[in-house]
PDB file of C-alpha atoms and ligand atoms in Angstrom:
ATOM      1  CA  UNK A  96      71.410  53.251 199.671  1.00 57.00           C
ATOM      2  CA  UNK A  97      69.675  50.171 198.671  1.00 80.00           C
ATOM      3  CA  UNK A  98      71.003  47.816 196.076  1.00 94.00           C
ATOM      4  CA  UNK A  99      71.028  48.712 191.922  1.00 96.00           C
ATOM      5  CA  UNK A 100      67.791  47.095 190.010  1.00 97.00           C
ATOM      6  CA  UNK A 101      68.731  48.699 186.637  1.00 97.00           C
ATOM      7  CA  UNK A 102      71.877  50.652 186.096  1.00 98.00           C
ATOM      8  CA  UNK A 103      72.061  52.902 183.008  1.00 98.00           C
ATOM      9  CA  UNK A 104      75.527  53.804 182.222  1.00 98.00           C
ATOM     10  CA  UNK A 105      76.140  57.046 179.302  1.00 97.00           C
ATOM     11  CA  UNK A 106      72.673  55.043 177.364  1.00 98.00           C
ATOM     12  CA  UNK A 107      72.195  56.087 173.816  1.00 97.00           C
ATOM     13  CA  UNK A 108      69.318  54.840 172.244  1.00 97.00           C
ATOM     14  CA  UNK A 109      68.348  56.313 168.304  1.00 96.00           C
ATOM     15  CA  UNK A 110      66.076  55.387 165.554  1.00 95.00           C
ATOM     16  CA  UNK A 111      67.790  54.956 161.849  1.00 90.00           C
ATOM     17  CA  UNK A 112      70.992  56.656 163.466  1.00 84.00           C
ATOM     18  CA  UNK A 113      68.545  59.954 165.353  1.00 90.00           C
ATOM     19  CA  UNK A 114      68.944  59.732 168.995  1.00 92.00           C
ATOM     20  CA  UNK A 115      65.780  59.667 170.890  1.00 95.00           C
ATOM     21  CA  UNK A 116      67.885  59.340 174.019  1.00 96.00           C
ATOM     22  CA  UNK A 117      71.337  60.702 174.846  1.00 95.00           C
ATOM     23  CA  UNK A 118      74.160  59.942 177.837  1.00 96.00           C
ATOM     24  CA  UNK A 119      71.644  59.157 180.526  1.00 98.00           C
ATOM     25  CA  UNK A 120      73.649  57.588 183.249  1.00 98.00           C
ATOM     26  CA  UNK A 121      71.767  56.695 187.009  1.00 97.00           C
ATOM     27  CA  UNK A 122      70.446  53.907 189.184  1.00 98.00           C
ATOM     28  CA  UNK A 123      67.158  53.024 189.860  1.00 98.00           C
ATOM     29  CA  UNK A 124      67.989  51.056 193.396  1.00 97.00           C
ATOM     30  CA  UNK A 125      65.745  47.733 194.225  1.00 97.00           C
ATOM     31  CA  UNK A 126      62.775  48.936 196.038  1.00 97.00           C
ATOM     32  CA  UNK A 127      62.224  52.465 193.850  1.00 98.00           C
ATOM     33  CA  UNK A 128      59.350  53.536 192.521  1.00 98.00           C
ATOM     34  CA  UNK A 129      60.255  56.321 189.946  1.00 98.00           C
ATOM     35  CA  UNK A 130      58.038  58.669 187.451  1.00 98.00           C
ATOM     36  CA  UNK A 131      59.525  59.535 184.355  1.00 98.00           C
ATOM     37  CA  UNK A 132      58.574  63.040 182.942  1.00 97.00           C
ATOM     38  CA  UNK A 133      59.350  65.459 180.313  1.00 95.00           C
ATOM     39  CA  UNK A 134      57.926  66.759 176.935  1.00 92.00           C
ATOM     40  CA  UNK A 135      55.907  64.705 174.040  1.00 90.00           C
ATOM     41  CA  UNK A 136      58.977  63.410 172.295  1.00 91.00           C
ATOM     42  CA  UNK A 137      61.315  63.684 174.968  1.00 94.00           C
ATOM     43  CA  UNK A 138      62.584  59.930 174.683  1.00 96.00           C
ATOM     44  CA  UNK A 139      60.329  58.386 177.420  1.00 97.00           C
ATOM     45  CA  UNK A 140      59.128  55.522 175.783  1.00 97.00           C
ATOM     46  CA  UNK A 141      62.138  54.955 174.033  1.00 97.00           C
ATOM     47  CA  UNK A 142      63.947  54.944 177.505  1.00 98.00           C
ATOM     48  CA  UNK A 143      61.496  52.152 178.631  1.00 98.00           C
ATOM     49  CA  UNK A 144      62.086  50.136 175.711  1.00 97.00           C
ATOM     50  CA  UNK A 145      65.784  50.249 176.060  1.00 97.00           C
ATOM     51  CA  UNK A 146      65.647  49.117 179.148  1.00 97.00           C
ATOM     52  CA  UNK A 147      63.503  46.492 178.425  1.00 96.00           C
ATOM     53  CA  UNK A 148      65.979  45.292 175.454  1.00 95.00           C
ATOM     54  CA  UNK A 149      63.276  45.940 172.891  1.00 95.00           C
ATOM     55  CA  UNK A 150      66.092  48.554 171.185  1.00 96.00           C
ATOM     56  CA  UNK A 151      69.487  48.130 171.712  1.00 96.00           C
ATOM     57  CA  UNK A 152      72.166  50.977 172.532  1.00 97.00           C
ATOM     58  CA  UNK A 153      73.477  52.994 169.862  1.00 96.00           C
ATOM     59  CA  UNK A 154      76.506  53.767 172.951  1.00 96.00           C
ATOM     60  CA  UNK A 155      76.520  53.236 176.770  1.00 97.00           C
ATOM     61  CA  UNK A 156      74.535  50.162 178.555  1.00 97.00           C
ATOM     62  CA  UNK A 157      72.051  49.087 180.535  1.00 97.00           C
ATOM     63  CA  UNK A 158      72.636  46.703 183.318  1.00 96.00           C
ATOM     64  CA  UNK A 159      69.526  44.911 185.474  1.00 94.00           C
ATOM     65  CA  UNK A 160      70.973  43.093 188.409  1.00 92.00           C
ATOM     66  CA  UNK A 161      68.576  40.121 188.180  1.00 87.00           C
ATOM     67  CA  UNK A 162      68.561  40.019 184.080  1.00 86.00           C
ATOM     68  CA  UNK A 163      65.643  41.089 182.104  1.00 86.00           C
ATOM     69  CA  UNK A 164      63.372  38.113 182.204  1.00 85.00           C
ATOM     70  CA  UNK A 165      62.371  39.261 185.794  1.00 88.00           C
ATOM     71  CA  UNK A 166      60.886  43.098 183.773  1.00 94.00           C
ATOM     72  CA  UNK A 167      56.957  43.263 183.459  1.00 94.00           C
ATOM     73  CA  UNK A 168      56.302  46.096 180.809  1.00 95.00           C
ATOM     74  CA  UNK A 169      52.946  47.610 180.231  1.00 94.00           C
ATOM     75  CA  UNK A 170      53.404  49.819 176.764  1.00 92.00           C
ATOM     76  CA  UNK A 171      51.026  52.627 176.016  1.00 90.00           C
ATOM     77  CA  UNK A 172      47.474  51.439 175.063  1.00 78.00           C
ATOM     78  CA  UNK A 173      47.543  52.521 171.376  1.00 72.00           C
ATOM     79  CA  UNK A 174      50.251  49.845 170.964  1.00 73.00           C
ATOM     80  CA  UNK A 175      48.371  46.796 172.001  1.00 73.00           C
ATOM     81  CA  UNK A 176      46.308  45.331 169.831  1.00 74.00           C
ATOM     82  CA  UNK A 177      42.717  45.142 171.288  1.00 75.00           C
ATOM     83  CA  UNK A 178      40.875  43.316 168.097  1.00 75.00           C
ATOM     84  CA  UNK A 179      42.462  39.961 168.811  1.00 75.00           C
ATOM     85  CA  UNK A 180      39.715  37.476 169.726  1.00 81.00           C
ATOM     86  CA  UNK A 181      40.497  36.287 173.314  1.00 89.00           C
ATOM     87  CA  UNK A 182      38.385  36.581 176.670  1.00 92.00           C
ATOM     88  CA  UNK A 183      39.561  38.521 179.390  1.00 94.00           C
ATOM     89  CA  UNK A 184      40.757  35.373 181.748  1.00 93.00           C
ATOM     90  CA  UNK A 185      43.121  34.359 179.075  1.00 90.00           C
ATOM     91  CA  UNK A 186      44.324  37.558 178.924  1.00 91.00           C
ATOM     92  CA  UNK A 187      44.843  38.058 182.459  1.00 94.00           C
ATOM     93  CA  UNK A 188      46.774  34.273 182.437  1.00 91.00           C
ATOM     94  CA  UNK A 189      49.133  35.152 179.702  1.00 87.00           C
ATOM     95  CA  UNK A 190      50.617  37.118 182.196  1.00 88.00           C
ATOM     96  CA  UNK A 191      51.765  33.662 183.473  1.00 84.00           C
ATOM     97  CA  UNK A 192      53.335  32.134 180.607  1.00 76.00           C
ATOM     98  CA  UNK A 193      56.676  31.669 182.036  1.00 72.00           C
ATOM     99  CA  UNK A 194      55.559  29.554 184.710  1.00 71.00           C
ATOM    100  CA  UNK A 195      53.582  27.501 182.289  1.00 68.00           C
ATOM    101  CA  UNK A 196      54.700  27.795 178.871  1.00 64.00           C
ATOM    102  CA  UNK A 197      52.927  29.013 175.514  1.00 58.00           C
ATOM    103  CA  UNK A 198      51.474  25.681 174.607  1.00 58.00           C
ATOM    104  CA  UNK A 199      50.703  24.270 177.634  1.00 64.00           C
ATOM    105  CA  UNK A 200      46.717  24.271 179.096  1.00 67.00           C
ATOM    106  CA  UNK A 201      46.058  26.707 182.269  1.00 70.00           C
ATOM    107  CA  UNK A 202      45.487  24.515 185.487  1.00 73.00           C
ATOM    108  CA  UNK A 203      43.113  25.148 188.063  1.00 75.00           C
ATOM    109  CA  UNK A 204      46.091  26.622 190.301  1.00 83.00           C
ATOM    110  CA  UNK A 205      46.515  29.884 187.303  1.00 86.00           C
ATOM    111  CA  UNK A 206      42.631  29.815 186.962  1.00 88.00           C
ATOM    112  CA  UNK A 207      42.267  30.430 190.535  1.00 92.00           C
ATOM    113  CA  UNK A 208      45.537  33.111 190.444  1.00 93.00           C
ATOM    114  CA  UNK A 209      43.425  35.131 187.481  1.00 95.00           C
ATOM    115  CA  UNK A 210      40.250  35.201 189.752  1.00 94.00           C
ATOM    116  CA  UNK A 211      42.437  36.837 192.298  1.00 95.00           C
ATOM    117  CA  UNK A 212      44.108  39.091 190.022  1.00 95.00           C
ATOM    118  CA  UNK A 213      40.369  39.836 188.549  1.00 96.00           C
ATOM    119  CA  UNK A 214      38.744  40.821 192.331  1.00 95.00           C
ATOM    120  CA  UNK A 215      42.092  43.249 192.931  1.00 94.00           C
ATOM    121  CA  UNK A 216      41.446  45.220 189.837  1.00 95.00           C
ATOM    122  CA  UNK A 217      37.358  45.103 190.269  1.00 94.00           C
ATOM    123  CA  UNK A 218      36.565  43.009 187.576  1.00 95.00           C
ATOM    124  CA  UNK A 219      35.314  39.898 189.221  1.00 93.00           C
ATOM    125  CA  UNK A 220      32.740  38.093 187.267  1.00 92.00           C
ATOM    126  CA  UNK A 221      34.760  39.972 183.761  1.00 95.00           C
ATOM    127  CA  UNK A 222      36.412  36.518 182.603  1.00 93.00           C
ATOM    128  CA  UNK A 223      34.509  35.238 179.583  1.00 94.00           C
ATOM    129  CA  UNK A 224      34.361  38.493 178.056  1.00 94.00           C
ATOM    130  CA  UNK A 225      35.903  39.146 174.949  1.00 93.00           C
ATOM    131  CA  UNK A 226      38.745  41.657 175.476  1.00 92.00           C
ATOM    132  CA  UNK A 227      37.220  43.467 172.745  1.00 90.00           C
ATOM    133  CA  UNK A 228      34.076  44.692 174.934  1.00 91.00           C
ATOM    134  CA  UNK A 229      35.829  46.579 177.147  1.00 92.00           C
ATOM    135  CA  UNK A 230      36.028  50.228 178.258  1.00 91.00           C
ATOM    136  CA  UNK A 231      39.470  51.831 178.003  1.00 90.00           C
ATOM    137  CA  UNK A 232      39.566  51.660 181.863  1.00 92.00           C
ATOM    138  CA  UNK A 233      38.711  48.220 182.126  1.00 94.00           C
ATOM    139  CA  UNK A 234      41.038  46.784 179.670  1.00 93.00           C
ATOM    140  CA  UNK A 235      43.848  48.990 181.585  1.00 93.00           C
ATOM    141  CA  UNK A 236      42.417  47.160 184.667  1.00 95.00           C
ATOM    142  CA  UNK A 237      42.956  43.721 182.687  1.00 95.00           C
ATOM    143  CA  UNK A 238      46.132  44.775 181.457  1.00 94.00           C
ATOM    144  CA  UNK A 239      47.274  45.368 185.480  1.00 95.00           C
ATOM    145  CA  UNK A 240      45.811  42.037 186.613  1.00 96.00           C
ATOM    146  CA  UNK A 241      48.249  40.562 183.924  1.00 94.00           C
ATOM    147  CA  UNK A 242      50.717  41.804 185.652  1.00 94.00           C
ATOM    148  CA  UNK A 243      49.748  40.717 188.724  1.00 94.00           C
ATOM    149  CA  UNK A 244      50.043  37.367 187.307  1.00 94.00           C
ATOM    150  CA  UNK A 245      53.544  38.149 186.039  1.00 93.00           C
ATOM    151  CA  UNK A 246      54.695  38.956 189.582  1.00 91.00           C
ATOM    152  CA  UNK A 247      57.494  40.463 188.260  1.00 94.00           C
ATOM    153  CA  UNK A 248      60.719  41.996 190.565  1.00 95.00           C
ATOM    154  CA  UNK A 249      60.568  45.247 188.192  1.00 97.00           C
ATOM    155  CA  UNK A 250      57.843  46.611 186.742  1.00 97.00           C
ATOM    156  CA  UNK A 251      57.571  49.782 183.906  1.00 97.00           C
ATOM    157  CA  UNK A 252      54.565  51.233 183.121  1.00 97.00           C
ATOM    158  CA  UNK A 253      54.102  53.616 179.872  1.00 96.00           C
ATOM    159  CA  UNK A 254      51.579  55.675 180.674  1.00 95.00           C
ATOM    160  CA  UNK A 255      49.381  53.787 182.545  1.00 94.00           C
ATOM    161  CA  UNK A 256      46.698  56.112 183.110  1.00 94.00           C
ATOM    162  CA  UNK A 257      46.299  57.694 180.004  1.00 90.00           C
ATOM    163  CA  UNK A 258      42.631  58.206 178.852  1.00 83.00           C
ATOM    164  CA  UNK A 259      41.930  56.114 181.763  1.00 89.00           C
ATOM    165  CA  UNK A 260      38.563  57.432 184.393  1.00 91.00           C
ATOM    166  CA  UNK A 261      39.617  58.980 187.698  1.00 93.00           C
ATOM    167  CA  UNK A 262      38.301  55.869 189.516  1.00 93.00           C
ATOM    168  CA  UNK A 263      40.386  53.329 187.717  1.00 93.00           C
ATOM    169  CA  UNK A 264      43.040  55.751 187.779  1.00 95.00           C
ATOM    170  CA  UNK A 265      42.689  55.788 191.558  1.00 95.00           C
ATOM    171  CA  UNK A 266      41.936  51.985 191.812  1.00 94.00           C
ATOM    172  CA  UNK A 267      45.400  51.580 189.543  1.00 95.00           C
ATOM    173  CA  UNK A 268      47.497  53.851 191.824  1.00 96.00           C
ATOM    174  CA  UNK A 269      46.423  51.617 194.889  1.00 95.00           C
ATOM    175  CA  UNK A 270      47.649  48.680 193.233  1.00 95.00           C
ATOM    176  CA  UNK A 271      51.284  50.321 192.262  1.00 97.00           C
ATOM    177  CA  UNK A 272      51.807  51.745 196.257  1.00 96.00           C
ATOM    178  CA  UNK A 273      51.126  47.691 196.911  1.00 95.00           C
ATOM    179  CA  UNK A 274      53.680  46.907 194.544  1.00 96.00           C
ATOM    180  CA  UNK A 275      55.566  49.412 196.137  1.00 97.00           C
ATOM    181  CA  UNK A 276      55.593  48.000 199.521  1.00 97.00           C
ATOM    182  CA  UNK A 277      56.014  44.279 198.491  1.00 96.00           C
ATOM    183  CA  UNK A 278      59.789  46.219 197.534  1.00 96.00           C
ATOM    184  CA  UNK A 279      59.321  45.802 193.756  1.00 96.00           C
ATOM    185  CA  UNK A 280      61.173  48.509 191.393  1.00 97.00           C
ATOM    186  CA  UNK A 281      58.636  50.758 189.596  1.00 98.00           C
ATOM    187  CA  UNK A 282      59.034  52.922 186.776  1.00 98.00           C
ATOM    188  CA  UNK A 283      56.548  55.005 185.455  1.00 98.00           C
ATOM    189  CA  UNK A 284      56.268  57.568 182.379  1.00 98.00           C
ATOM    190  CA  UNK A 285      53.870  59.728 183.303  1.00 97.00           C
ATOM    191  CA  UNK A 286      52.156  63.223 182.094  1.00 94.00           C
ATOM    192  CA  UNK A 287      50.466  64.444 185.185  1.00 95.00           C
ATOM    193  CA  UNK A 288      52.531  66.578 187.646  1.00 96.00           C
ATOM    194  CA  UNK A 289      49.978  66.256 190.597  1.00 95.00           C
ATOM    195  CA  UNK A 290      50.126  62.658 190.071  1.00 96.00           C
ATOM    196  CA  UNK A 291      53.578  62.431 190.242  1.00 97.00           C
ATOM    197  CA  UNK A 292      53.781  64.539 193.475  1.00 97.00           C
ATOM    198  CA  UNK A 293      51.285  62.967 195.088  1.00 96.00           C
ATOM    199  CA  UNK A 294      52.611  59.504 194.311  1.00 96.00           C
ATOM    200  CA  UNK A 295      55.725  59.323 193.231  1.00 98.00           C
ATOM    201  CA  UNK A 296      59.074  59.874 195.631  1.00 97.00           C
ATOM    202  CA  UNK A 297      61.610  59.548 192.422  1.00 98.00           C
ATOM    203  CA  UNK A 298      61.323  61.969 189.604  1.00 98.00           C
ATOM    204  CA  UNK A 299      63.604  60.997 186.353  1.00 98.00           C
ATOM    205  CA  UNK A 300      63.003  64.499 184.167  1.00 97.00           C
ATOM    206  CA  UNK A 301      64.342  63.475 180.374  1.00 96.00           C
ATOM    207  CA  UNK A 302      64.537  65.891 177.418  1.00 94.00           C
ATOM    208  CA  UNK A 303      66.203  63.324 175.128  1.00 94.00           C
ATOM    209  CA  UNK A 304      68.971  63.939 177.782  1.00 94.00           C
ATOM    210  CA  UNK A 305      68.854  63.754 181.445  1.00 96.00           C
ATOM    211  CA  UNK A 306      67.842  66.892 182.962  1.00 95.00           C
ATOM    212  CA  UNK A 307      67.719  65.742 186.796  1.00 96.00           C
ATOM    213  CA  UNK A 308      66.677  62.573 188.408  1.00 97.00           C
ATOM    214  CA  UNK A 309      65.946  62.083 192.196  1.00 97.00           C
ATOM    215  CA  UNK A 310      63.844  62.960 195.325  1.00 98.00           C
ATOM    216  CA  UNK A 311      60.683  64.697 193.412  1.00 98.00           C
ATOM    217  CA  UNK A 312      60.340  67.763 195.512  1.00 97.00           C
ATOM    218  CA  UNK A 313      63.822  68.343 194.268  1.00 97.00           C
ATOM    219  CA  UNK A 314      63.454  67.586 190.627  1.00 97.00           C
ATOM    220  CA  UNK A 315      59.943  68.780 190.195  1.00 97.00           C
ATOM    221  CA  UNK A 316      60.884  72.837 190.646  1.00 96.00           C
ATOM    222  CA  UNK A 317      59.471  75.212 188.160  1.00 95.00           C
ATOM    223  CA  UNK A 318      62.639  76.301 187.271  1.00 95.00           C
ATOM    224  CA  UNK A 319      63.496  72.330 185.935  1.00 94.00           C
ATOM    225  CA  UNK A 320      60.180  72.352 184.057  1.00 93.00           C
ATOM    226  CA  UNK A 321      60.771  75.518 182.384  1.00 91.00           C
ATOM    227  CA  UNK A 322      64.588  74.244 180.912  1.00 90.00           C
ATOM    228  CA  UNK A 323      62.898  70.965 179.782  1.00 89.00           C
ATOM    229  CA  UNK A 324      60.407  72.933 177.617  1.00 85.00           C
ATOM    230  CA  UNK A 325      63.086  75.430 176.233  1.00 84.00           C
ATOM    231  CA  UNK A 326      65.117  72.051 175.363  1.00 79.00           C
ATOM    232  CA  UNK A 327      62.426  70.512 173.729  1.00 74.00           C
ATOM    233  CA  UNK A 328      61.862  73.519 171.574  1.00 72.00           C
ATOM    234  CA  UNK A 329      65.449  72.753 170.032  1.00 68.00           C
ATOM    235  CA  UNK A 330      65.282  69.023 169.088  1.00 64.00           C
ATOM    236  CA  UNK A 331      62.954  69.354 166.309  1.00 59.00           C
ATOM    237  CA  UNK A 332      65.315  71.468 164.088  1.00 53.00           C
ATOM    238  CA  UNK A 333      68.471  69.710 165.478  1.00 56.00           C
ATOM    239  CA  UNK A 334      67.990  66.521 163.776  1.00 53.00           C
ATOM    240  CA  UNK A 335      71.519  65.104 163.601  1.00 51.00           C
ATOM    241  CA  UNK A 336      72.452  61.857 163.040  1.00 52.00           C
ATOM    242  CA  UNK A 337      75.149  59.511 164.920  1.00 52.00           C
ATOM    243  CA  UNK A 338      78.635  58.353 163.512  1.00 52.00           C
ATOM    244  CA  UNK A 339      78.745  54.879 162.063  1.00 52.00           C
ATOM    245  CA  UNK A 340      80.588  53.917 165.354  1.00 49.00           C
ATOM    246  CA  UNK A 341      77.359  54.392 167.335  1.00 48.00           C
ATOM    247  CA  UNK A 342      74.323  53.045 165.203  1.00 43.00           C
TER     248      UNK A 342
HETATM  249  N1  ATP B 579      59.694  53.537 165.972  1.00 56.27           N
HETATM  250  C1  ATP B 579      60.245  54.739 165.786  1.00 56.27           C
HETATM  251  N2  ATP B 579      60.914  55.021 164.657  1.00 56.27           N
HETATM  252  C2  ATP B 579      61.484  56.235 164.448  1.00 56.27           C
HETATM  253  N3  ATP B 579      61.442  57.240 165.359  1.00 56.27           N
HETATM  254  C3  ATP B 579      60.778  57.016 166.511  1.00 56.27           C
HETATM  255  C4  ATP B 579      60.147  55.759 166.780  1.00 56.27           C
HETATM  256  N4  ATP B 579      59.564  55.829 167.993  1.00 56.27           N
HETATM  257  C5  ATP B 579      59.831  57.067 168.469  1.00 56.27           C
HETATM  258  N5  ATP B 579      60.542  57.772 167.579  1.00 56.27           N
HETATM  259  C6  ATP B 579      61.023  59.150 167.736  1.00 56.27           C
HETATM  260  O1  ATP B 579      61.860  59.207 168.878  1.00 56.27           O
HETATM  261  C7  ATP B 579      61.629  60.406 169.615  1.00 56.27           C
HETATM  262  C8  ATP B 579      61.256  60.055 171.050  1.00 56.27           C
HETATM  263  O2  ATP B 579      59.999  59.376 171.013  1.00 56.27           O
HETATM  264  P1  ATP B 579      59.332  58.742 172.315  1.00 56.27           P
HETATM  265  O3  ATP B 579      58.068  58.082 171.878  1.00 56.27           O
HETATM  266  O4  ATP B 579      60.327  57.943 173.050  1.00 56.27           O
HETATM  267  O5  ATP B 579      59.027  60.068 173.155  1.00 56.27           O
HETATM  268  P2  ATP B 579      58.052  60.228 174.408  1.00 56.27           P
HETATM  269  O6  ATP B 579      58.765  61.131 175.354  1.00 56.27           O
HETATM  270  O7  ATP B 579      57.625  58.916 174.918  1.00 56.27           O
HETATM  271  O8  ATP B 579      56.838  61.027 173.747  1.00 56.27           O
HETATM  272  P3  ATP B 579      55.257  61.065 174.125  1.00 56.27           P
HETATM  273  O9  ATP B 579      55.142  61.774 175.443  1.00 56.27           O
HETATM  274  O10 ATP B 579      54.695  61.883 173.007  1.00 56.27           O
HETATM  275  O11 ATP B 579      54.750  59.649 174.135  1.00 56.27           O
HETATM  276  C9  ATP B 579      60.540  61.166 168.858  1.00 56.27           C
HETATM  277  O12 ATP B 579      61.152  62.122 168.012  1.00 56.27           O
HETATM  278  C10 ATP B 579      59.857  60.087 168.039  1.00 56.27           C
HETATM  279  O13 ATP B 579      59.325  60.608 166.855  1.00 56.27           O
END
C-alpha cells in the first residue's frame, strides 16, 4: 500500500454545533484518485472543506502528509463568484500565486504556462475575455486550467461536472486520468454513478457518516446505495446538537 496523502482520523465536522459529518476515519494513499458519493446533504462538501482547513473539527483530525499548502480545491460553481471583472488569462494565472505572489506582475514564463494550460482545456485564443462571457462549461474549463497552473500534489474537486456539457465533461475527465498518472491524489464529490464506475477506482460512500470506502466495484453495490438513502431519510428529523466539548 502506497504512502498516506490525507489521513482522517474519527473527523467531526458541524455547523453552529449540527454535525454535517460524523467519525469518518480512512486514508486516501498518495497516488489515489477517489469519488465521493452519497445523498444531497450527506456531508460531501463539508468533508472537502474540512480537509481543506476551511472548517475546523468539532472532534477527530485530519492529517495531510505534505501540509495543506500543497491542496488545489475547486468548490462547486454556485460558490464562485463569476461577476468579478477579470479576463480569463488572469484567471487562469491566479492559479500561480504562490510562485509569484499577490502583488507581484505575471512574467512572460506564467504567461506562457497559462497559454499551455489554455490549449489543454480547449480554450486557446480565450485569454482577454472577460470571465463573465463565458458558458458554464467554459468557465469550468478555466477553472481546471487554474489548476493546472497550481500544479498541486492533491487535488479535490466539488462537483466538477455539474451542469457542465458532455464534451467538456469528457474533455475534463481526460485531464483528471492525466493527473492521475502524473501520481497526484484526487478526490472527487460526485453525483453520477456511471461516472464514477467508469472513472473512478476508489469509492468513499458518506451519509454524514462513513458508510464504506474502497475499491468501487465493492462499495458501489445496490445493496450500499439503498442503506445510504434509508440513512439519509433519518437526518432531517434527527437534528441534534454536539456537547460543548466538541463545538
Ligand atoms: N454554511 C453552512 N451553515 C450551516 N449548515 C450548513 C452549511 N453548509 C452546509 N450545511 C449543512 O450541512 C449538511 C451537509 O451539507 P453539505 O453541503 O456538506 O452536503 P452535500 O453532501 O455536499 O450536499 P449536496 O449534494 O446537496 O451538495 C446539510 O444539512 C447542510 O444544510
Amino acid at each position: 500500500m502506497s504512502e498516506a496523502a490525507i489521513t482522517l482520523d474519527d473527523l467531526t465536522l458541524a455547523y453552529d454545533r449540527r454535525p454535517a459529518v460524523q467519525h469518518v476515519s480512512g486514508v486516501f494513499p498518495c497516488g489515489s484518485l477517489t469519488a465521493i458519493v452519497g445523498p444531497n446533504g450527506a456531508g460531501k462538501s463539508t468533508l472537502l472543506k474540512g480537509i481543506v482547513g476551511l472548517i475546523r473539527p468539532s472532534r477527530g483530525r485530519v492529517t495531510c502528509a505534505s501540509g495543506r499548502a500543497q491542496i488545489a480545491y475547486l468548490p462547486q460553481q454556485a460558490e464562485i463568484d463569476r461577476s468579478f471583472p477579470i479576463m480569463v488569462g488572469d484567471a487562469v494565472a491566479a492559479g500561480a500565486w504562490r510562485r509569484i505572489g499577490v502583488m507581484r506582475a505575471i512574467g512572460p514564463d506564467i504567461r506562457g504556462q497559462v497559454q499551455d494550460a489554455l490549449s489543454a482545456v480547449g480554450l486557446e485564443g480565450f485569454a482577454r475575455r472577460p470571465v463573465g462571457s463565458l458558458s458554464a462549461g467554459q468557465f469550468q474549463r478555466v477553472l481546471f486550467a487554474r489548476l493546472l497552473l497550481q500544479d498541486a500534489s492533491i487535488i479535490l474537486l466539488d462537483e466538477p461536472f455539474n451542469a457542465v456539457d458532455q464534451r467538456t465533461t469528457a474533455d475534463l475527465l481526460r485531464l483528471v486520468r492525466h493527473w492521475h498518472g502524473e501520481q497526484r491524489t484526487i478526490i472527487a464529490v460526485l453525483h453520477d454513478y456511471e461516472q464514477v464506475r467508469a472513472h473512478f477506482p476508489t469509492t468513499l460512500l458518506l451519509a454524514r457518516r462513513l458508510l464504506e470506502w474502497g475499491p468501487t466495484a465493492n462499495v458501489m453495490t445496490p445493496a450500499n446505495l439503498h442503506r445510504m438513502r434509508g440513512m439519509s431519510e433519518d437526518w432531517e428529523e434527527a437534528g441534534f446538537c454536539l456537547p460543548e466539548a466538541h463545538r
